[in-house]
Amino acid sequence: MPLTHQIKPFAQLTVDELYDLLRLRSEVFVVEQNCVFLDQDNKDQKCHHLLLYTNDKLAAYARLVPAGLSYAEISIGRVITCPAARGTGLGRKLMELAIQGCEELFGKQTIRIGAQTYALPFYKSLGFVEDGETYDEDGIEHIEMVRG
């Protein structure tokens, strides 16, 4: 399974790349997780976008968020792996690339995420620790975590 990835600011995304990432986000967050919310939150334009491809098809995605936009710290959000690629290690590769991308773009500093609680062991294995209490977001239990 040949992997390729790109990290691009919003303005450099092609129309096809933008369509593919918005479709994947909608497929997972709106349809699969049954969360009725407006995914386009006016943050995309200020973020970098990590697109991870297998065989030239978008298989995973994450948004690299500068400090002050979602949290005081830099953050990684909208972390998704397409359903067909789950269980293959692609999620770990995506997060490793996202952490590396954040460090290259913003310097080595604390990264904050809002993690779904079922994924705590996964994020802990990447060096994140819980920070705060659990909270409900669109009917799904989350907790903030930090790394660095």
CSV table of N, CA and C in Angstrom, one decimal:
chain,number,residue,atom,x,y,z
A,1,MET,N,0.9,-1.2,0.0
A,1,MET,CA,0.0,0.0,0.0
A,1,MET,C,0.9,1.2,0.0
A,2,PRO,N,1.2,1.8,-1.2
A,2,PRO,CA,2.1,3.0,-1.2
A,2,PRO,C,1.4,4.2,-0.6
A,3,LEU,N,2.1,4.8,0.3
A,3,LEU,CA,1.6,6.0,1.0
A,3,LEU,C,2.3,7.3,0.5
A,4,THR,N,1.5,8.3,0.3
A,4,THR,CA,2.1,9.6,0.0
A,4,THR,C,1.3,10.6,0.9
A,5,HIS,N,1.9,11.8,1.2
A,5,HIS,CA,1.2,12.8,1.9
A,5,HIS,C,1.6,14.2,1.5
A,6,GLN,N,0.7,15.1,1.8
A,6,GLN,CA,1.0,16.5,1.5
A,6,GLN,C,0.5,17.3,2.7
A,7,ILE,N,1.2,18.4,3.0
A,7,ILE,CA,0.7,19.4,4.0
A,7,ILE,C,0.6,20.7,3.2
A,8,LYS,N,-0.6,21.3,3.2
A,8,LYS,CA,-0.8,22.5,2.4
A,8,LYS,C,-1.6,23.5,3.2
A,9,PRO,N,-1.3,24.8,3.0
A,9,PRO,CA,-2.2,25.8,3.5
A,9,PRO,C,-3.5,25.8,2.7
A,10,PHE,N,-4.6,26.3,3.2
A,10,PHE,CA,-5.9,26.2,2.5
A,10,PHE,C,-5.8,26.8,1.1
A,11,ALA,N,-5.2,27.9,0.9
A,11,ALA,CA,-5.1,28.6,-0.4
A,11,ALA,C,-4.4,27.8,-1.4
A,12,GLN,N,-3.6,26.8,-1.0
A,12,GLN,CA,-2.9,26.0,-2.0
A,12,GLN,C,-3.6,24.7,-2.3
A,13,LEU,N,-4.7,24.4,-1.7
A,13,LEU,CA,-5.5,23.2,-2.0
A,13,LEU,C,-6.1,23.3,-3.3
A,14,THR,N,-6.1,22.2,-4.1
A,14,THR,CA,-6.8,22.2,-5.4
A,14,THR,C,-8.3,22.0,-5.1
A,15,VAL,N,-9.1,22.3,-6.1
A,15,VAL,CA,-10.6,22.1,-5.9
A,15,VAL,C,-10.8,20.6,-5.6
A,16,ASP,N,-10.1,19.7,-6.3
A,16,ASP,CA,-10.3,18.3,-6.0
A,16,ASP,C,-9.9,17.9,-4.6
A,17,GLU,N,-8.8,18.4,-4.2
A,17,GLU,CA,-8.3,18.1,-2.8
A,17,GLU,C,-9.3,18.6,-1.8
A,18,LEU,N,-9.8,19.8,-2.0
A,18,LEU,CA,-10.8,20.4,-1.0
A,18,LEU,C,-12.0,19.5,-1.0
A,19,TYR,N,-12.5,19.2,-2.2
A,19,TYR,CA,-13.7,18.3,-2.3
A,19,TYR,C,-13.5,17.0,-1.6
A,20,ASP,N,-12.4,16.4,-1.8
A,20,ASP,CA,-12.1,15.1,-1.2
A,20,ASP,C,-12.0,15.1,0.3
A,21,LEU,N,-11.4,16.2,0.9
A,21,LEU,CA,-11.2,16.3,2.3
A,21,LEU,C,-12.6,16.6,3.0
A,22,LEU,N,-13.4,17.5,2.3
A,22,LEU,CA,-14.7,17.8,2.9
A,22,LEU,C,-15.6,16.6,2.8
A,23,ARG,N,-15.5,15.8,1.7
A,23,ARG,CA,-16.3,14.6,1.6
A,23,ARG,C,-16.0,13.6,2.7
A,24,LEU,N,-14.7,13.4,2.9
A,24,LEU,CA,-14.3,12.4,3.9
A,24,LEU,C,-14.7,12.9,5.3
A,25,ARG,N,-14.6,14.2,5.6
A,25,ARG,CA,-15.0,14.7,6.9
A,25,ARG,C,-16.5,14.5,7.1
A,26,SER,N,-17.3,14.8,6.0
A,26,SER,CA,-18.7,14.6,6.1
A,26,SER,C,-19.1,13.1,6.2
A,27,GLU,N,-18.4,12.3,5.5
A,27,GLU,CA,-18.7,10.8,5.6
A,27,GLU,C,-18.5,10.3,7.0
A,28,VAL,N,-17.4,10.7,7.7
A,28,VAL,CA,-17.1,10.2,9.0
A,28,VAL,C,-17.9,11.0,10.1
A,29,PHE,N,-17.7,12.3,10.1
A,29,PHE,CA,-18.3,13.1,11.2
A,29,PHE,C,-19.8,13.2,11.2
A,30,VAL,N,-20.4,13.4,10.0
A,30,VAL,CA,-21.8,13.7,9.9
A,30,VAL,C,-22.6,12.4,9.7
A,31,VAL,N,-22.2,11.5,8.7
A,31,VAL,CA,-22.9,10.3,8.4
A,31,VAL,C,-22.6,9.2,9.4
A,32,GLU,N,-21.4,8.8,9.5
A,32,GLU,CA,-21.0,7.6,10.3
A,32,GLU,C,-21.3,7.9,11.8
A,33,GLN,N,-20.8,9.1,12.3
A,33,GLN,CA,-21.0,9.4,13.7
A,33,GLN,C,-22.3,10.0,14.0
A,34,ASN,N,-23.1,10.3,13.0
A,34,ASN,CA,-24.5,10.8,13.2
A,34,ASN,C,-24.5,12.1,13.9
A,35,CYS,N,-23.5,13.0,13.6
A,35,CYS,CA,-23.5,14.3,14.2
A,35,CYS,C,-23.9,15.4,13.2
A,36,VAL,N,-25.0,16.0,13.6
A,36,VAL,CA,-25.5,17.0,12.7
A,36,VAL,C,-24.9,18.3,13.1
A,37,PHE,N,-23.9,18.8,12.4
A,37,PHE,CA,-23.2,20.1,12.7
A,37,PHE,C,-22.6,20.6,11.4
A,38,LEU,N,-22.3,21.9,11.5
A,38,LEU,CA,-21.7,22.6,10.3
A,38,LEU,C,-20.2,22.4,10.4
A,39,ASP,N,-19.7,21.5,9.6
A,39,ASP,CA,-18.3,21.2,9.6
A,39,ASP,C,-17.4,22.4,9.2
A,40,GLN,N,-17.9,23.2,8.3
A,40,GLN,CA,-17.1,24.3,7.8
A,40,GLN,C,-17.3,25.5,8.8
A,41,ASP,N,-16.3,25.6,9.7
A,41,ASP,CA,-16.3,26.5,10.8
A,41,ASP,C,-15.5,27.8,10.7
A,42,ASN,N,-15.1,28.1,9.4
A,42,ASN,CA,-14.3,29.3,9.2
A,42,ASN,C,-12.9,29.2,9.8
A,43,LYS,N,-12.4,28.0,10.2
A,43,LYS,CA,-11.1,27.9,10.6
A,43,LYS,C,-10.2,27.3,9.5
A,44,ASP,N,-10.8,26.6,8.6
A,44,ASP,CA,-10.0,25.9,7.5
A,44,ASP,C,-9.0,26.9,6.8
A,45,GLN,N,-9.5,28.1,6.6
A,45,GLN,CA,-8.7,29.1,5.8
A,45,GLN,C,-7.4,29.5,6.5
A,46,LYS,N,-7.4,29.3,7.8
A,46,LYS,CA,-6.2,29.7,8.6
A,46,LYS,C,-5.3,28.5,9.0
A,47,CYS,N,-5.7,27.3,8.5
A,47,CYS,CA,-5.0,26.1,8.9
A,47,CYS,C,-4.2,25.5,7.8
A,48,HIS,N,-3.3,24.6,8.1
A,48,HIS,CA,-2.7,23.7,7.2
A,48,HIS,C,-3.4,22.4,7.2
A,49,HIS,N,-3.4,21.7,6.0
A,49,HIS,CA,-4.2,20.5,5.9
A,49,HIS,C,-3.3,19.3,5.5
A,50,LEU,N,-3.3,18.3,6.3
A,50,LEU,CA,-2.5,17.1,6.0
A,50,LEU,C,-3.4,16.1,5.3
A,51,LEU,N,-3.0,15.7,4.1
A,51,LEU,CA,-3.8,14.7,3.3
A,51,LEU,C,-2.9,13.5,3.1
A,52,LEU,N,-3.3,12.4,3.5
A,52,LEU,CA,-2.6,11.1,3.4
A,52,LEU,C,-3.3,10.2,2.5
A,53,TYR,N,-2.5,9.8,1.4
A,53,TYR,CA,-3.1,9.0,0.4
A,53,TYR,C,-2.6,7.6,0.4
A,54,THR,N,-3.4,6.6,0.0
A,54,THR,CA,-3.0,5.3,-0.3
A,54,THR,C,-3.5,5.0,-1.7
A,55,ASN,N,-2.5,4.6,-2.6
A,55,ASN,CA,-2.9,4.3,-4.0
A,55,ASN,C,-3.6,5.5,-4.6
A,56,ASP,N,-3.1,6.7,-4.3
A,56,ASP,CA,-3.6,8.0,-4.9
A,56,ASP,C,-5.0,8.3,-4.5
A,57,LYS,N,-5.5,7.7,-3.4
A,57,LYS,CA,-6.9,8.0,-2.9
A,57,LYS,C,-6.8,8.5,-1.5
A,58,LEU,N,-7.5,9.6,-1.2
A,58,LEU,CA,-7.4,10.2,0.2
A,58,LEU,C,-7.9,9.1,1.2
A,59,ALA,N,-7.1,8.7,2.1
A,59,ALA,CA,-7.4,7.7,3.1
A,59,ALA,C,-7.4,8.2,4.5
A,60,ALA,N,-6.8,9.4,4.7
A,60,ALA,CA,-6.8,9.9,6.1
A,60,ALA,C,-6.5,11.4,6.0
A,61,TYR,N,-6.9,12.2,7.0
A,61,TYR,CA,-6.8,13.6,7.0
A,61,TYR,C,-6.7,14.2,8.4
A,62,ALA,N,-6.0,15.3,8.5
A,62,ALA,CA,-6.0,16.0,9.8
A,62,ALA,C,-5.7,17.5,9.5
A,63,ARG,N,-6.2,18.3,10.4
A,63,ARG,CA,-6.1,19.8,10.3
A,63,ARG,C,-5.1,20.3,11.3
A,64,LEU,N,-4.1,21.0,10.9
A,64,LEU,CA,-3.0,21.5,11.7
A,64,LEU,C,-3.4,23.0,12.0
A,65,VAL,N,-3.7,23.3,13.3
A,65,VAL,CA,-4.3,24.5,13.7
A,65,VAL,C,-3.3,25.4,14.4
A,66,PRO,N,-3.1,26.6,14.0
A,66,PRO,CA,-2.2,27.5,14.7
A,66,PRO,C,-2.7,27.9,16.1
A,67,ALA,N,-1.8,28.2,17.0
A,67,ALA,CA,-2.1,28.7,18.3
A,67,ALA,C,-3.1,29.9,18.2
A,68,GLY,N,-4.0,29.9,19.1
A,68,GLY,CA,-5.0,31.0,19.2
A,68,GLY,C,-6.2,30.8,18.4
A,69,LEU,N,-6.3,29.8,17.6
A,69,LEU,CA,-7.5,29.7,16.7
A,69,LEU,C,-8.5,28.8,17.4
A,70,SER,N,-8.1,27.6,17.8
A,70,SER,CA,-9.0,26.7,18.6
A,70,SER,C,-8.7,26.7,20.1
A,71,TYR,N,-7.4,26.7,20.4
A,71,TYR,CA,-6.9,26.7,21.7
A,71,TYR,C,-5.8,27.7,21.8
A,72,ALA,N,-5.3,28.0,23.0
A,72,ALA,CA,-4.2,28.9,23.2
A,72,ALA,C,-2.9,28.2,22.5
A,73,GLU,N,-2.9,26.9,22.6
A,73,GLU,CA,-1.8,26.2,22.0
A,73,GLU,C,-2.1,25.8,20.5
A,74,ILE,N,-1.1,25.3,19.8
A,74,ILE,CA,-1.3,24.7,18.5
A,74,ILE,C,-2.1,23.5,18.7
A,75,SER,N,-2.8,23.0,17.7
A,75,SER,CA,-3.6,21.8,17.8
A,75,SER,C,-3.8,21.1,16.5
A,76,ILE,N,-4.2,19.9,16.7
A,76,ILE,CA,-4.5,19.0,15.6
A,76,ILE,C,-6.0,18.6,15.7
A,77,GLY,N,-6.7,18.8,14.6
A,77,GLY,CA,-8.1,18.5,14.7
A,77,GLY,C,-8.6,17.8,13.4
A,78,ARG,N,-9.9,17.5,13.5
A,78,ARG,CA,-10.6,16.8,12.3
A,78,ARG,C,-9.8,15.6,11.9
A,79,VAL,N,-9.3,14.9,12.9
A,79,VAL,CA,-8.5,13.7,12.6
A,79,VAL,C,-9.4,12.5,12.1
A,80,ILE,N,-9.2,12.1,10.9
A,80,ILE,CA,-10.0,11.0,10.4
A,80,ILE,C,-9.2,10.0,9.5
A,81,THR,N,-9.7,8.8,9.5
A,81,THR,CA,-9.2,7.7,8.6
A,81,THR,C,-10.4,7.2,8.0
A,82,CYS,N,-10.4,7.0,6.7
A,82,CYS,CA,-11.6,6.4,6.0
A,82,CYS,C,-11.9,5.0,6.5
A,83,PRO,N,-13.1,4.7,6.6
A,83,PRO,CA,-13.5,3.4,7.2
A,83,PRO,C,-12.8,2.2,6.6
A,84,ALA,N,-12.5,2.2,5.3
A,84,ALA,CA,-11.8,1.0,4.6
A,84,ALA,C,-10.4,0.9,5.1
A,85,ALA,N,-9.8,2.0,5.6
A,85,ALA,CA,-8.4,1.9,6.0
A,85,ALA,C,-8.1,1.7,7.5
A,86,ARG,N,-9.2,1.6,8.2
A,86,ARG,CA,-9.0,1.4,9.7
A,86,ARG,C,-8.4,0.1,10.0
A,87,GLY,N,-7.6,0.0,11.1
A,87,GLY,CA,-7.0,-1.2,11.5
A,87,GLY,C,-5.7,-1.5,10.7
A,88,THR,N,-5.3,-0.6,9.9
A,88,THR,CA,-4.1,-0.8,9.1
A,88,THR,C,-2.8,-0.1,9.6
A,89,GLY,N,-3.0,0.7,10.7
A,89,GLY,CA,-1.9,1.5,11.2
A,89,GLY,C,-1.9,2.9,10.6
A,90,LEU,N,-2.8,3.2,9.7
A,90,LEU,CA,-2.8,4.5,9.0
A,90,LEU,C,-3.1,5.6,10.0
A,91,GLY,N,-3.9,5.4,11.0
A,91,GLY,CA,-4.2,6.5,12.0
A,91,GLY,C,-2.9,6.9,12.7
A,92,ARG,N,-2.1,5.9,13.1
A,92,ARG,CA,-0.9,6.2,13.8
A,92,ARG,C,0.1,7.0,12.9
A,93,LYS,N,0.2,6.6,11.6
A,93,LYS,CA,1.0,7.3,10.6
A,93,LYS,C,0.5,8.7,10.5
A,94,LEU,N,-0.8,8.9,10.4
A,94,LEU,CA,-1.4,10.2,10.2
A,94,LEU,C,-1.0,11.1,11.4
A,95,MET,N,-1.1,10.6,12.6
A,95,MET,CA,-0.8,11.4,13.8
A,95,MET,C,0.7,11.7,13.9
A,96,GLU,N,1.5,10.7,13.5
A,96,GLU,CA,3.0,11.0,13.5
A,96,GLU,C,3.3,12.1,12.6
A,97,LEU,N,2.7,12.0,11.4
A,97,LEU,CA,2.9,13.1,10.4
A,97,LEU,C,2.4,14.4,10.8
A,98,ALA,N,1.2,14.4,11.5
A,98,ALA,CA,0.6,15.6,12.0
A,98,ALA,C,1.5,16.3,13.1
A,99,ILE,N,2.0,15.5,14.0
A,99,ILE,CA,2.9,16.0,15.0
A,99,ILE,C,4.1,16.6,14.4
A,100,GLN,N,4.7,15.9,13.5
A,100,GLN,CA,5.9,16.3,12.8
A,100,GLN,C,5.6,17.6,12.0
A,101,GLY,N,4.5,17.6,11.3
A,101,GLY,CA,4.1,18.8,10.6
A,101,GLY,C,3.9,20.0,11.5
A,102,CYS,N,3.3,19.9,12.6
A,102,CYS,CA,3.1,21.0,13.6
A,102,CYS,C,4.4,21.5,14.0
A,103,GLU,N,5.4,20.6,14.3
A,103,GLU,CA,6.7,21.0,14.8
A,103,GLU,C,7.4,21.8,13.7
A,104,GLU,N,7.3,21.3,12.4
A,104,GLU,CA,8.0,22.0,11.3
A,104,GLU,C,7.3,23.4,11.1
A,105,LEU,N,6.0,23.5,11.1
A,105,LEU,CA,5.3,24.7,10.8
A,105,LEU,C,5.4,25.7,12.0
A,106,PHE,N,5.2,25.2,13.2
A,106,PHE,CA,5.0,26.1,14.3
A,106,PHE,C,6.1,26.1,15.4
A,107,GLY,N,7.1,25.2,15.2
A,107,GLY,CA,8.1,25.0,16.2
A,107,GLY,C,7.7,23.9,17.2
A,108,LYS,N,8.7,23.4,17.9
A,108,LYS,CA,8.4,22.4,18.9
A,108,LYS,C,7.7,23.0,20.1
A,109,GLN,N,6.5,22.8,20.4
A,109,GLN,CA,5.7,23.3,21.5
A,109,GLN,C,4.6,22.4,21.8
A,110,THR,N,3.8,22.8,22.9
A,110,THR,CA,2.7,22.0,23.3
A,110,THR,C,1.6,21.9,22.2
A,111,ILE,N,1.1,20.7,22.0
A,111,ILE,CA,0.0,20.5,21.1
A,111,ILE,C,-1.2,20.1,21.9
A,112,ARG,N,-2.3,20.7,21.7
A,112,ARG,CA,-3.6,20.3,22.4
A,112,ARG,C,-4.6,19.7,21.4
A,113,ILE,N,-5.3,18.7,21.8
A,113,ILE,CA,-6.3,18.1,21.0
A,113,ILE,C,-7.6,17.9,21.8
A,114,GLY,N,-8.7,17.8,21.2
A,114,GLY,CA,-9.9,17.4,21.8
A,114,GLY,C,-10.2,15.9,21.3
A,115,ALA,N,-9.9,15.0,22.2
A,115,ALA,CA,-10.0,13.5,21.8
A,115,ALA,C,-11.3,12.9,22.2
A,116,GLN,N,-11.8,12.0,21.3
A,116,GLN,CA,-12.9,11.2,21.7
A,116,GLN,C,-12.4,10.2,22.7
A,117,THR,N,-13.1,10.0,23.8
A,117,THR,CA,-12.6,9.2,24.9
A,117,THR,C,-12.3,7.8,24.6
A,118,TYR,N,-13.0,7.2,23.6
A,118,TYR,CA,-12.7,5.8,23.2
A,118,TYR,C,-11.2,5.7,22.7
A,119,ALA,N,-10.7,6.8,22.2
A,119,ALA,CA,-9.4,6.8,21.6
A,119,ALA,C,-8.2,7.2,22.5
A,120,LEU,N,-8.5,7.3,23.8
A,120,LEU,CA,-7.5,7.7,24.8
A,120,LEU,C,-6.3,6.8,24.7
A,121,PRO,N,-6.4,5.5,24.7
A,121,PRO,CA,-5.1,4.7,24.7
A,121,PRO,C,-4.3,5.0,23.4
A,122,PHE,N,-4.9,5.2,22.3
A,122,PHE,CA,-4.2,5.5,21.1
A,122,PHE,C,-3.4,6.8,21.2
A,123,TYR,N,-4.1,7.9,21.7
A,123,TYR,CA,-3.4,9.2,21.9
A,123,TYR,C,-2.3,9.1,23.0
A,124,LYS,N,-2.6,8.4,24.0
A,124,LYS,CA,-1.6,8.2,25.1
A,124,LYS,C,-0.3,7.6,24.5
A,125,SER,N,-0.5,6.6,23.6
A,125,SER,CA,0.7,5.9,23.0
A,125,SER,C,1.5,6.9,22.1
A,126,LEU,N,0.9,8.0,21.8
A,126,LEU,CA,1.6,9.0,21.0
A,126,LEU,C,2.2,10.2,21.9
A,127,GLY,N,2.1,10.0,23.2
A,127,GLY,CA,2.6,11.0,24.1
A,127,GLY,C,1.7,12.0,24.6
A,128,PHE,N,0.4,11.9,24.3
A,128,PHE,CA,-0.6,12.9,24.8
A,128,PHE,C,-1.0,12.4,26.2
A,129,VAL,N,-1.4,13.4,27.1
A,129,VAL,CA,-1.9,13.1,28.4
A,129,VAL,C,-3.2,14.0,28.6
A,130,GLU,N,-4.1,13.4,29.4
A,130,GLU,CA,-5.4,14.1,29.6
A,130,GLU,C,-5.2,15.4,30.3
A,131,ASP,N,-6.0,16.4,30.0
A,131,ASP,CA,-5.9,17.7,30.6
A,131,ASP,C,-7.3,18.2,30.8
A,132,GLY,N,-7.9,18.0,32.0
A,132,GLY,CA,-9.3,18.4,32.2
A,132,GLY,C,-10.3,17.3,32.4
A,133,GLU,N,-11.5,17.7,32.4
A,133,GLU,CA,-12.6,16.8,32.5
A,133,GLU,C,-13.2,16.4,31.2
A,134,THR,N,-14.0,15.3,31.1
A,134,THR,CA,-14.6,14.9,29.9
A,134,THR,C,-15.8,15.9,29.6
A,135,TYR,N,-16.1,16.0,28.4
A,135,TYR,CA,-17.2,16.9,28.0
A,135,TYR,C,-17.9,16.3,26.8
A,136,ASP,N,-19.2,16.7,26.6
A,136,ASP,CA,-20.0,16.2,25.5
A,136,ASP,C,-19.8,17.2,24.3
A,137,GLU,N,-19.5,16.6,23.1
A,137,GLU,CA,-19.5,17.4,21.9
A,137,GLU,C,-20.3,16.6,20.9
A,138,ASP,N,-21.4,17.1,20.5
A,138,ASP,CA,-22.3,16.5,19.5
A,138,ASP,C,-22.7,15.1,19.9
A,139,GLY,N,-22.9,14.9,21.2
A,139,GLY,CA,-23.4,13.5,21.7
A,139,GLY,C,-22.2,12.5,21.8
A,140,ILE,N,-21.0,13.0,21.7
A,140,ILE,CA,-19.8,12.1,21.8
A,140,ILE,C,-18.9,12.6,22.9
A,141,GLU,N,-18.5,11.7,23.9
A,141,GLU,CA,-17.7,12.1,25.0
A,141,GLU,C,-16.3,12.4,24.5
A,142,HIS,N,-15.8,13.5,24.9
A,142,HIS,CA,-14.4,14.0,24.5
A,142,HIS,C,-13.6,14.4,25.8
A,143,ILE,N,-12.3,14.5,25.7
A,143,ILE,CA,-11.5,15.1,26.7
A,143,ILE,C,-10.3,15.8,26.0
A,144,GLU,N,-9.9,16.9,26.6
A,144,GLU,CA,-8.7,17.6,26.0
A,144,GLU,C,-7.5,16.8,26.5
A,145,MET,N,-6.5,16.8,25.6
A,145,MET,CA,-5.2,16.2,25.9
A,145,MET,C,-4.1,17.1,25.4
A,146,VAL,N,-2.9,17.0,26.0
A,146,VAL,CA,-1.8,17.8,25.6
A,146,VAL,C,-0.6,16.9,25.4
A,147,ARG,N,0.3,17.4,24.5
A,147,ARG,CA,1.6,16.7,24.3
A,147,ARG,C,2.7,17.7,24.2
A,148,GLY,N,3.8,17.5,24.9
A,148,GLY,CA,4.9,18.4,24.8
A,148,GLY,C,5.0,19.3,26.0
